[in-house]
PDB file of C-alpha atoms in Angstrom:
ATOM      1  CA  MET A  17      80.055  83.947 114.268  1.00  0.00           C
ATOM      2  CA  SER A  18      76.828  86.120 113.298  1.00  0.00           C
ATOM      3  CA  SER A  19      75.688  86.444 109.577  1.00  0.00           C
ATOM      4  CA  LEU A  20      76.042  90.046 110.231  1.00  0.00           C
ATOM      5  CA  VAL A  21      79.676  90.284 110.830  1.00  0.00           C
ATOM      6  CA  GLU A  22      80.367  87.426 107.458  1.00  0.00           C
ATOM      7  CA  GLN A  23      78.299  89.954 105.271  1.00  0.00           C
ATOM      8  CA  SER A  24      80.164  93.040 106.546  1.00  0.00           C
ATOM      9  CA  LYS A  25      83.429  91.069 105.291  1.00  0.00           C
ATOM     10  CA  ARG A  26      81.890  90.387 102.137  1.00  0.00           C
ATOM     11  CA  SER A  27      80.907  93.960 101.164  1.00  0.00           C
ATOM     12  CA  ALA A  28      84.487  95.311 102.122  1.00  0.00           C
ATOM     13  CA  ALA A  29      85.777  92.794 100.459  1.00  0.00           C
ATOM     14  CA  PHE A  30      83.841  92.823  97.063  1.00  0.00           C
ATOM     15  CA  ALA A  31      84.236  96.497  97.308  1.00  0.00           C
ATOM     16  CA  ALA A  32      87.973  96.643  97.259  1.00  0.00           C
ATOM     17  CA  VAL A  33      87.830  94.437  94.615  1.00  0.00           C
ATOM     18  CA  ASP A  34      85.685  96.171  92.377  1.00  0.00           C
ATOM     19  CA  LYS A  35      88.163  98.940  92.854  1.00  0.00           C
ATOM     20  CA  HIS A  36      91.463  98.235  92.489  1.00  0.00           C
ATOM     21  CA  VAL A  37      90.626  94.161  90.348  1.00  0.00           C
ATOM     22  CA  LEU A  38      90.515  96.150  86.792  1.00  0.00           C
ATOM     23  CA  PRO A  39      91.439  94.553  83.327  1.00  0.00           C
ATOM     24  CA  SER A  40      94.567  95.933  83.168  1.00  0.00           C
ATOM     25  CA  VAL A  41      95.471  94.498  86.129  1.00  0.00           C
ATOM     26  CA  ARG A  42      97.943  91.969  85.496  1.00  0.00           C
ATOM     27  CA  VAL A  43      99.133  90.404  88.637  1.00  0.00           C
ATOM     28  CA  LEU A  44      97.388  90.381  91.670  1.00  0.00           C
ATOM     29  CA  GLY A  45      98.490  89.238  95.560  1.00  0.00           C
ATOM     30  CA  ILE A  46      95.643  87.361  97.197  1.00  0.00           C
ATOM     31  CA  GLY A  47      96.027  87.616 101.244  1.00  0.00           C
ATOM     32  CA  SER A  48      94.949  85.063 103.790  1.00  0.00           C
ATOM     33  CA  GLY A  49      92.111  84.987 106.385  1.00  0.00           C
ATOM     34  CA  SER A  50      88.395  84.800 106.196  1.00  0.00           C
ATOM     35  CA  THR A  51      87.526  87.830 104.845  1.00  0.00           C
ATOM     36  CA  VAL A  52      90.148  87.107 101.779  1.00  0.00           C
ATOM     37  CA  VAL A  53      87.706  84.268 100.970  1.00  0.00           C
ATOM     38  CA  TYR A  54      85.027  86.760  99.837  1.00  0.00           C
ATOM     39  CA  ALA A  55      87.783  88.534  98.043  1.00  0.00           C
ATOM     40  CA  VAL A  56      88.476  85.466  95.264  1.00  0.00           C
ATOM     41  CA  ASP A  57      84.221  84.631  95.755  1.00  0.00           C
ATOM     42  CA  ARG A  58      83.933  88.180  93.484  1.00  0.00           C
ATOM     43  CA  LEU A  59      87.429  87.745  91.488  1.00  0.00           C
ATOM     44  CA  LEU A  60      85.353  84.258  90.375  1.00  0.00           C
ATOM     45  CA  GLU A  61      82.100  86.306  89.614  1.00  0.00           C
ATOM     46  CA  LEU A  62      84.932  88.607  87.470  1.00  0.00           C
ATOM     47  CA  LYS A  63      86.163  86.204  86.003  1.00  0.00           C
ATOM     48  CA  ASN A  64      82.611  84.614  84.407  1.00  0.00           C
ATOM     49  CA  GLN A  65      81.747  88.113  83.623  1.00  0.00           C
ATOM     50  CA  ASN A  66      84.616  88.080  81.774  1.00  0.00           C
ATOM     51  CA  LYS A  67      85.966  91.354  83.409  1.00  0.00           C
ATOM     52  CA  LEU A  68      89.255  90.326  84.321  1.00  0.00           C
ATOM     53  CA  ASN A  69      92.732  90.256  82.468  1.00  0.00           C
ATOM     54  CA  PRO A  70      92.368  87.299  80.732  1.00  0.00           C
ATOM     55  CA  ASP A  71      96.414  86.846  81.756  1.00  0.00           C
ATOM     56  CA  LEU A  72      96.073  87.660  85.461  1.00  0.00           C
ATOM     57  CA  VAL A  73      98.400  85.956  87.071  1.00  0.00           C
ATOM     58  CA  CYS A  74      97.864  85.829  91.411  1.00  0.00           C
ATOM     59  CA  VAL A  75     100.450  85.312  93.527  1.00  0.00           C
ATOM     60  CA  PRO A  76      99.265  83.716  96.739  1.00  0.00           C
ATOM     61  CA  THR A  77     100.550  84.489 100.584  1.00  0.00           C
ATOM     62  CA  SER A  78      99.212  80.982 102.192  1.00  0.00           C
ATOM     63  CA  PHE A  79      98.636  77.103 101.571  1.00  0.00           C
ATOM     64  CA  GLN A  80      95.217  78.525 102.118  1.00  0.00           C
ATOM     65  CA  SER A  81      95.272  81.612  99.857  1.00  0.00           C
ATOM     66  CA  LYS A  82      96.826  79.124  96.700  1.00  0.00           C
ATOM     67  CA  GLN A  83      94.104  76.626  97.605  1.00  0.00           C
ATOM     68  CA  LEU A  84      91.607  79.166  97.311  1.00  0.00           C
ATOM     69  CA  ILE A  85      92.862  80.533  93.427  1.00  0.00           C
ATOM     70  CA  THR A  86      93.210  77.314  92.041  1.00  0.00           C
ATOM     71  CA  ASP A  87      89.550  76.018  93.487  1.00  0.00           C
ATOM     72  CA  ALA A  88      88.580  79.724  91.554  1.00  0.00           C
ATOM     73  CA  GLY A  89      90.046  78.126  88.243  1.00  0.00           C
ATOM     74  CA  LEU A  90      92.470  81.127  88.436  1.00  0.00           C
ATOM     75  CA  ARG A  91      96.042  81.170  87.483  1.00  0.00           C
ATOM     76  CA  SER A  92      98.588  81.382  90.638  1.00  0.00           C
ATOM     77  CA  ALA A  93     102.130  81.643  90.638  1.00  0.00           C
ATOM     78  CA  ASP A  94     104.987  81.763  93.296  1.00  0.00           C
ATOM     79  CA  LEU A  95     106.190  85.436  94.246  1.00  0.00           C
ATOM     80  CA  ASP A  96     109.568  84.479  92.690  1.00  0.00           C
ATOM     81  CA  ASP A  97     108.791  83.302  89.493  1.00  0.00           C
ATOM     82  CA  LEU A  98     107.017  86.153  88.155  1.00  0.00           C
ATOM     83  CA  SER A  99     110.605  87.408  87.092  1.00  0.00           C
ATOM     84  CA  ILE A 100     110.369  84.643  84.385  1.00  0.00           C
ATOM     85  CA  LEU A 101     106.655  84.755  83.137  1.00  0.00           C
ATOM     86  CA  ASP A 102     105.776  87.180  80.323  1.00  0.00           C
ATOM     87  CA  PRO A 103     109.153  86.614  78.746  1.00  0.00           C
ATOM     88  CA  GLU A 104     108.677  88.724  75.972  1.00  0.00           C
ATOM     89  CA  GLN A 105     108.110  92.349  78.437  1.00  0.00           C
ATOM     90  CA  GLY A 106     111.235  90.621  80.532  1.00  0.00           C
ATOM     91  CA  GLY A 107     108.857  89.050  83.176  1.00  0.00           C
ATOM     92  CA  PHE A 108     106.717  91.148  85.521  1.00  0.00           C
ATOM     93  CA  LYS A 109     108.820  93.583  88.069  1.00  0.00           C
ATOM     94  CA  SER A 110     105.958  93.721  90.565  1.00  0.00           C
ATOM     95  CA  ILE A 111     102.711  92.880  91.866  1.00  0.00           C
ATOM     96  CA  ASP A 112      99.997  95.695  91.052  1.00  0.00           C
ATOM     97  CA  VAL A 113      98.146  95.587  93.679  1.00  0.00           C
ATOM     98  CA  THR A 114      97.483  93.038  96.738  1.00  0.00           C
ATOM     99  CA  ILE A 115      94.690  92.825  98.782  1.00  0.00           C
ATOM    100  CA  ASP A 116      95.127  90.862 102.174  1.00  0.00           C
ATOM    101  CA  GLY A 117      92.799  90.632 105.048  1.00  0.00           C
ATOM    102  CA  ALA A 118      93.925  92.322 108.626  1.00  0.00           C
ATOM    103  CA  ASP A 119      93.429  91.643 112.119  1.00  0.00           C
ATOM    104  CA  GLU A 120      93.572  94.953 113.614  1.00  0.00           C
ATOM    105  CA  VAL A 121      94.233  98.341 111.733  1.00  0.00           C
ATOM    106  CA  ASP A 122      94.946 101.363 112.998  1.00  0.00           C
ATOM    107  CA  SER A 123      94.566 105.316 112.207  1.00  0.00           C
ATOM    108  CA  GLU A 124      97.319 105.422 109.985  1.00  0.00           C
ATOM    109  CA  LEU A 125      96.507 102.351 108.925  1.00  0.00           C
ATOM    110  CA  ASN A 126      99.330  99.920 110.453  1.00  0.00           C
ATOM    111  CA  ALA A 127      98.399  96.507 110.661  1.00  0.00           C
ATOM    112  CA  ILE A 128      98.984  93.720 112.880  1.00  0.00           C
ATOM    113  CA  LYS A 129      98.876  90.139 110.922  1.00  0.00           C
ATOM    114  CA  GLY A 130     100.253  87.153 111.521  1.00  0.00           C
ATOM    115  CA  GLY A 131      96.607  85.369 113.748  1.00  0.00           C
ATOM    116  CA  GLY A 132      96.268  82.518 110.585  1.00  0.00           C
ATOM    117  CA  ALA A 133     100.620  82.512 110.902  1.00  0.00           C
ATOM    118  CA  ALA A 134     100.965  83.682 107.446  1.00  0.00           C
ATOM    119  CA  HIS A 135     102.478  87.005 107.978  1.00  0.00           C
ATOM    120  CA  LEU A 136     105.876  85.688 106.570  1.00  0.00           C
ATOM    121  CA  ARG A 137     104.578  85.550 103.055  1.00  0.00           C
ATOM    122  CA  GLU A 138     102.069  88.177 103.326  1.00  0.00           C
ATOM    123  CA  LYS A 139     104.848  90.168 103.893  1.00  0.00           C
ATOM    124  CA  LEU A 140     107.053  89.476 101.307  1.00  0.00           C
ATOM    125  CA  VAL A 141     104.154  89.815  98.681  1.00  0.00           C
ATOM    126  CA  ALA A 142     102.817  93.395 100.233  1.00  0.00           C
ATOM    127  CA  ASN A 143     106.106  94.509  99.962  1.00  0.00           C
ATOM    128  CA  ALA A 144     106.952  93.167  96.117  1.00  0.00           C
ATOM    129  CA  SER A 145     103.471  95.611  95.427  1.00  0.00           C
ATOM    130  CA  ASN A 146     102.892  98.505  94.046  1.00  0.00           C
ATOM    131  CA  LYS A 147     100.235  98.748  96.083  1.00  0.00           C
ATOM    132  CA  PHE A 148      98.791  96.915  99.630  1.00  0.00           C
ATOM    133  CA  VAL A 149      94.816  97.179 100.039  1.00  0.00           C
ATOM    134  CA  LEU A 150      93.655  95.658 103.605  1.00  0.00           C
ATOM    135  CA  ILE A 151      89.997  94.515 103.745  1.00  0.00           C
ATOM    136  CA  ALA A 152      87.780  93.949 107.186  1.00  0.00           C
ATOM    137  CA  ASP A 153      84.938  94.064 109.156  1.00  0.00           C
ATOM    138  CA  SER A 154      84.444  97.190 111.372  1.00  0.00           C
ATOM    139  CA  ARG A 155      85.491  95.357 114.636  1.00  0.00           C
ATOM    140  CA  LYS A 156      89.280  95.425 113.184  1.00  0.00           C
ATOM    141  CA  ASP A 157      88.865  99.469 112.813  1.00  0.00           C
ATOM    142  CA  SER A 158      91.098 101.226 115.791  1.00  0.00           C
ATOM    143  CA  GLN A 159      92.630 104.541 117.005  1.00  0.00           C
ATOM    144  CA  VAL A 160      95.432 102.403 118.047  1.00  0.00           C
ATOM    145  CA  LEU A 161      97.016  98.424 117.805  1.00  0.00           C
ATOM    146  CA  GLY A 162      96.338  97.088 120.645  1.00  0.00           C
ATOM    147  CA  GLU A 163      92.880  98.156 121.215  1.00  0.00           C
ATOM    148  CA  LYS A 164      91.048  95.653 120.205  1.00  0.00           C
ATOM    149  CA  TRP A 165      93.290  93.100 119.089  1.00  0.00           C
ATOM    150  CA  ASP A 166      94.260  91.032 122.457  1.00  0.00           C
ATOM    151  CA  LYS A 167      95.788  87.905 121.259  1.00  0.00           C
ATOM    152  CA  GLY A 168      99.647  89.913 120.762  1.00  0.00           C
ATOM    153  CA  ILE A 169     101.946  90.584 117.947  1.00  0.00           C
ATOM    154  CA  PRO A 170     102.147  87.286 116.406  1.00  0.00           C
ATOM    155  CA  VAL A 171     106.518  86.649 115.711  1.00  0.00           C
ATOM    156  CA  GLU A 172     107.617  83.439 113.375  1.00  0.00           C
ATOM    157  CA  VAL A 173     110.386  82.271 114.835  1.00  0.00           C
ATOM    158  CA  SER A 174     113.158  79.681 114.421  1.00  0.00           C
ATOM    159  CA  PRO A 175     111.938  76.494 116.038  1.00  0.00           C
ATOM    160  CA  LEU A 176     115.842  75.845 116.978  1.00  0.00           C
ATOM    161  CA  ALA A 177     115.810  78.738 120.130  1.00  0.00           C
ATOM    162  CA  TRP A 178     112.138  79.485 120.486  1.00  0.00           C
ATOM    163  CA  ARG A 179     112.318  79.293 124.182  1.00  0.00           C
ATOM    164  CA  THR A 180     115.575  81.339 123.964  1.00  0.00           C
ATOM    165  CA  ILE A 181     113.787  83.623 121.624  1.00  0.00           C
ATOM    166  CA  SER A 182     110.702  84.013 123.753  1.00  0.00           C
ATOM    167  CA  ARG A 183     113.384  85.227 126.648  1.00  0.00           C
ATOM    168  CA  GLN A 184     114.822  87.895 124.737  1.00  0.00           C
ATOM    169  CA  LEU A 185     112.020  89.873 123.612  1.00  0.00           C
ATOM    170  CA  GLU A 186     110.408  89.581 127.216  1.00  0.00           C
ATOM    171  CA  ARG A 187     113.607  91.029 128.342  1.00  0.00           C
ATOM    172  CA  MET A 188     113.950  93.427 125.623  1.00  0.00           C
ATOM    173  CA  CYS A 189     110.171  94.716 126.334  1.00  0.00           C
ATOM    174  CA  SER A 190     110.509  95.414 130.103  1.00  0.00           C
ATOM    175  CA  SER A 191     110.252  98.443 131.904  1.00  0.00           C
ATOM    176  CA  GLN A 192     113.978  98.127 132.243  1.00  0.00           C
ATOM    177  CA  SER A 193     114.759  98.407 128.663  1.00  0.00           C
ATOM    178  CA  GLY A 194     114.647 101.235 126.714  1.00  0.00           C
ATOM    179  CA  ALA A 195     111.540 100.397 124.878  1.00  0.00           C
ATOM    180  CA  ALA A 196     109.164 100.813 127.967  1.00  0.00           C
ATOM    181  CA  THR A 197     107.382 103.945 125.979  1.00  0.00           C
ATOM    182  CA  LEU A 198     106.948 102.397 122.973  1.00  0.00           C
ATOM    183  CA  PHE A 199     103.809  99.852 124.225  1.00  0.00           C
ATOM    184  CA  GLU A 200     101.531  99.531 127.114  1.00  0.00           C
ATOM    185  CA  LEU A 201     102.364  96.843 129.602  1.00  0.00           C
ATOM    186  CA  GLN A 202     105.123  97.323 131.592  1.00  0.00           C
ATOM    187  CA  ALA A 203     105.588  93.339 131.512  1.00  0.00           C
ATOM    188  CA  PRO A 204     105.179  91.969 128.274  1.00  0.00           C
ATOM    189  CA  VAL A 205     104.437  87.978 127.963  1.00  0.00           C
ATOM    190  CA  ALA A 206     105.960  86.222 124.483  1.00  0.00           C
ATOM    191  CA  GLN A 207     103.747  82.769 124.191  1.00  0.00           C
ATOM    192  CA  LEU A 208     104.110  79.932 121.877  1.00  0.00           C
ATOM    193  CA  ARG A 209     101.324  79.484 119.872  1.00  0.00           C
ATOM    194  CA  GLN A 210      99.424  76.195 120.643  1.00  0.00           C
ATOM    195  CA  ALA A 211      97.722  73.924 117.491  1.00  0.00           C
ATOM    196  CA  VAL A 212      93.847  73.266 117.385  1.00  0.00           C
ATOM    197  CA  ARG A 213      93.198  69.341 116.688  1.00  0.00           C
ATOM    198  CA  LYS A 214      96.580  68.750 117.226  1.00  0.00           C
ATOM    199  CA  ALA A 215      99.302  68.025 119.523  1.00  0.00           C
ATOM    200  CA  GLY A 216     102.012  70.534 119.817  1.00  0.00           C
ATOM    201  CA  PRO A 217     103.121  74.088 118.335  1.00  0.00           C
ATOM    202  CA  VAL A 218     101.793  75.487 115.498  1.00  0.00           C
ATOM    203  CA  VAL A 219     103.863  75.303 112.518  1.00  0.00           C
ATOM    204  CA  THR A 220     103.889  77.962 109.880  1.00  0.00           C
ATOM    205  CA  ASP A 221     103.833  77.238 106.134  1.00  0.00           C
ATOM    206  CA  ASN A 222     107.571  77.897 106.559  1.00  0.00           C
ATOM    207  CA  GLY A 223     108.261  75.276 108.648  1.00  0.00           C
ATOM    208  CA  ASN A 224     108.648  77.840 111.784  1.00  0.00           C
ATOM    209  CA  PHE A 225     106.878  78.357 115.172  1.00  0.00           C
ATOM    210  CA  VAL A 226     104.712  81.758 116.389  1.00  0.00           C
ATOM    211  CA  LEU A 227     104.761  83.315 119.621  1.00  0.00           C
ATOM    212  CA  ASP A 228     101.980  85.726 120.397  1.00  0.00           C
ATOM    213  CA  VAL A 229     104.107  88.637 122.194  1.00  0.00           C
ATOM    214  CA  HIS A 230     101.791  90.448 124.440  1.00  0.00           C
ATOM    215  CA  VAL A 231     102.789  94.188 125.008  1.00  0.00           C
ATOM    216  CA  GLY A 232      99.197  95.718 125.037  1.00  0.00           C
ATOM    217  CA  LYS A 233      98.639  99.137 123.132  1.00  0.00           C
ATOM    218  CA  ILE A 234     101.617  99.755 120.726  1.00  0.00           C
ATOM    219  CA  PHE A 235     102.133 103.813 120.411  1.00  0.00           C
ATOM    220  CA  ASP A 236     104.896 103.301 117.947  1.00  0.00           C
ATOM    221  CA  PRO A 237     104.380 100.222 115.660  1.00  0.00           C
ATOM    222  CA  PRO A 238     107.031 100.893 113.219  1.00  0.00           C
ATOM    223  CA  ALA A 239     109.899 100.708 116.130  1.00  0.00           C
ATOM    224  CA  VAL A 240     108.276  98.010 117.442  1.00  0.00           C
ATOM    225  CA  GLU A 241     108.315  96.232 114.310  1.00  0.00           C
ATOM    226  CA  GLN A 242     112.156  97.029 113.911  1.00  0.00           C
ATOM    227  CA  LEU A 243     112.997  96.864 117.702  1.00  0.00           C
ATOM    228  CA  PHE A 244     111.816  92.965 117.369  1.00  0.00           C
ATOM    229  CA  LYS A 245     113.556  91.983 114.228  1.00  0.00           C
ATOM    230  CA  MET A 246     116.760  92.968 115.742  1.00  0.00           C
ATOM    231  CA  ILE A 247     116.849  89.618 117.977  1.00  0.00           C
ATOM    232  CA  PRO A 248     118.361  86.763 115.888  1.00  0.00           C
ATOM    233  CA  GLY A 249     115.984  84.093 115.428  1.00  0.00           C
ATOM    234  CA  VAL A 250     112.781  86.474 114.416  1.00  0.00           C
ATOM    235  CA  ILE A 251     112.347  85.595 110.784  1.00  0.00           C
ATOM    236  CA  GLU A 252     109.446  87.864 110.426  1.00  0.00           C
ATOM    237  CA  VAL A 253     106.773  90.617 112.462  1.00  0.00           C
ATOM    238  CA  GLY A 254     103.271  90.699 112.592  1.00  0.00           C
ATOM    239  CA  VAL A 255     103.459  94.503 112.704  1.00  0.00           C
ATOM    240  CA  PHE A 256     102.750  95.768 109.064  1.00  0.00           C
ATOM    241  CA  SER A 257     103.627  99.293 109.635  1.00  0.00           C
ATOM    242  CA  GLY A 258     103.166 102.089 106.886  1.00  0.00           C
ATOM    243  CA  MET A 259     103.127  99.349 103.855  1.00  0.00           C
ATOM    244  CA  ALA A 260      98.782 100.119 102.946  1.00  0.00           C
ATOM    245  CA  ALA A 261      97.797 102.216 101.447  1.00  0.00           C
ATOM    246  CA  GLU A 262      93.593 102.076 101.787  1.00  0.00           C
ATOM    247  CA  ALA A 263      91.247  99.766 104.254  1.00  0.00           C
ATOM    248  CA  TRP A 264      88.208  98.958 103.486  1.00  0.00           C
ATOM    249  CA  PHE A 265      86.000  98.022 106.397  1.00  0.00           C
ATOM    250  CA  GLY A 266      82.189  96.526 106.218  1.00  0.00           C
ATOM    251  CA  ASN A 267      79.484  97.686 109.060  1.00  0.00           C
ATOM    252  CA  GLU A 268      77.109  95.268 110.139  1.00  0.00           C
ATOM    253  CA  ASP A 269      74.690  98.001 109.094  1.00  0.00           C
ATOM    254  CA  GLY A 270      75.330  97.073 105.599  1.00  0.00           C
ATOM    255  CA  THR A 271      77.385 100.212 104.876  1.00  0.00           C
ATOM    256  CA  ILE A 272      81.333 100.078 103.800  1.00  0.00           C
ATOM    257  CA  ALA A 273      84.100 102.940 105.112  1.00  0.00           C
ATOM    258  CA  CYS A 274      87.192 103.299 103.003  1.00  0.00           C
ATOM    259  CA  ARG A 275      90.370 104.701 104.791  1.00  0.00           C
ATOM    260  CA  ILE A 276      93.392 106.215 103.984  1.00  0.00           C
ATOM    261  CA  PRO A 277      96.136 107.075 106.716  1.00  0.00           C
ATOM    262  CA  LYS A 278      95.460 109.546 108.918  1.00  0.00           C
ATOM    263  CA  SER A 279      98.794 111.797 108.382  1.00  0.00           C
ATOM    264  CA  GLU A 280      97.220 111.426 103.930  1.00  0.00           C
ATOM    265  CA  MET A 281      94.088 112.792 104.945  1.00  0.00           C
ATOM    266  CA  LYS A 282      95.491 115.511 107.031  1.00  0.00           C
ATOM    267  CA  LYS A 283      97.482 116.651 103.202  1.00  0.00           C
ATOM    268  CA  LEU A 284      94.432 116.880 101.751  1.00  0.00           C
ATOM    269  CA  ASP A 285      93.122 119.052 103.639  1.00  0.00           C
TER     270      ASP A 285
END
């Protein structure tokens, strides 16, 4: 990957951290992926400059992000442990802000996530946050989901019935079903994600499998997200609809773009 792409990731991550991780932030969600590495790099710099809350707690979304937090010397806690921390205040009620990467982001800041197979924990943490912020390089910025990301919707499923779930997803998404208007392809394909440098399928941090469901462009992300979750054995869907408040994109020319949902921009006009 070019150094310009890596620099654009770094720029977006640093800008988002500088805006949102203020000394008043006590609980911070840390996402997963290559761009989040730069966010943690910036957190370490701010920590060394005494610009973070001294009692900051970071909530990881994957094995990777927990390692990043630990290596940076930051304090980590699992999501469910927040309620027993800070007993004088009755425990933390929510996460102040979560910063996470994305595989693709549309004009309404709906996102595809799960390229790293961490989307279950990522969505749990995002849902428990007061603000959810996405960071990425400009290649991930699109008008419609599926316009640039061609690896399918990541769907975490139970290993007990992955073949059955795969067939049900394909049948549910076929042109004969009422869902055909929700996405581009008339004959979607669900593929079991295979591991790299390991024989067999990818196994998530939660012990599950991942199906990548190829549907082409997604015209109604909230409806597709809910449609997939109706199938028993589907644990989580890598479509994050209506969750992000902001998305920061780094460009290869060194500039940074910050976007809010298109519908919110219209309200400001």
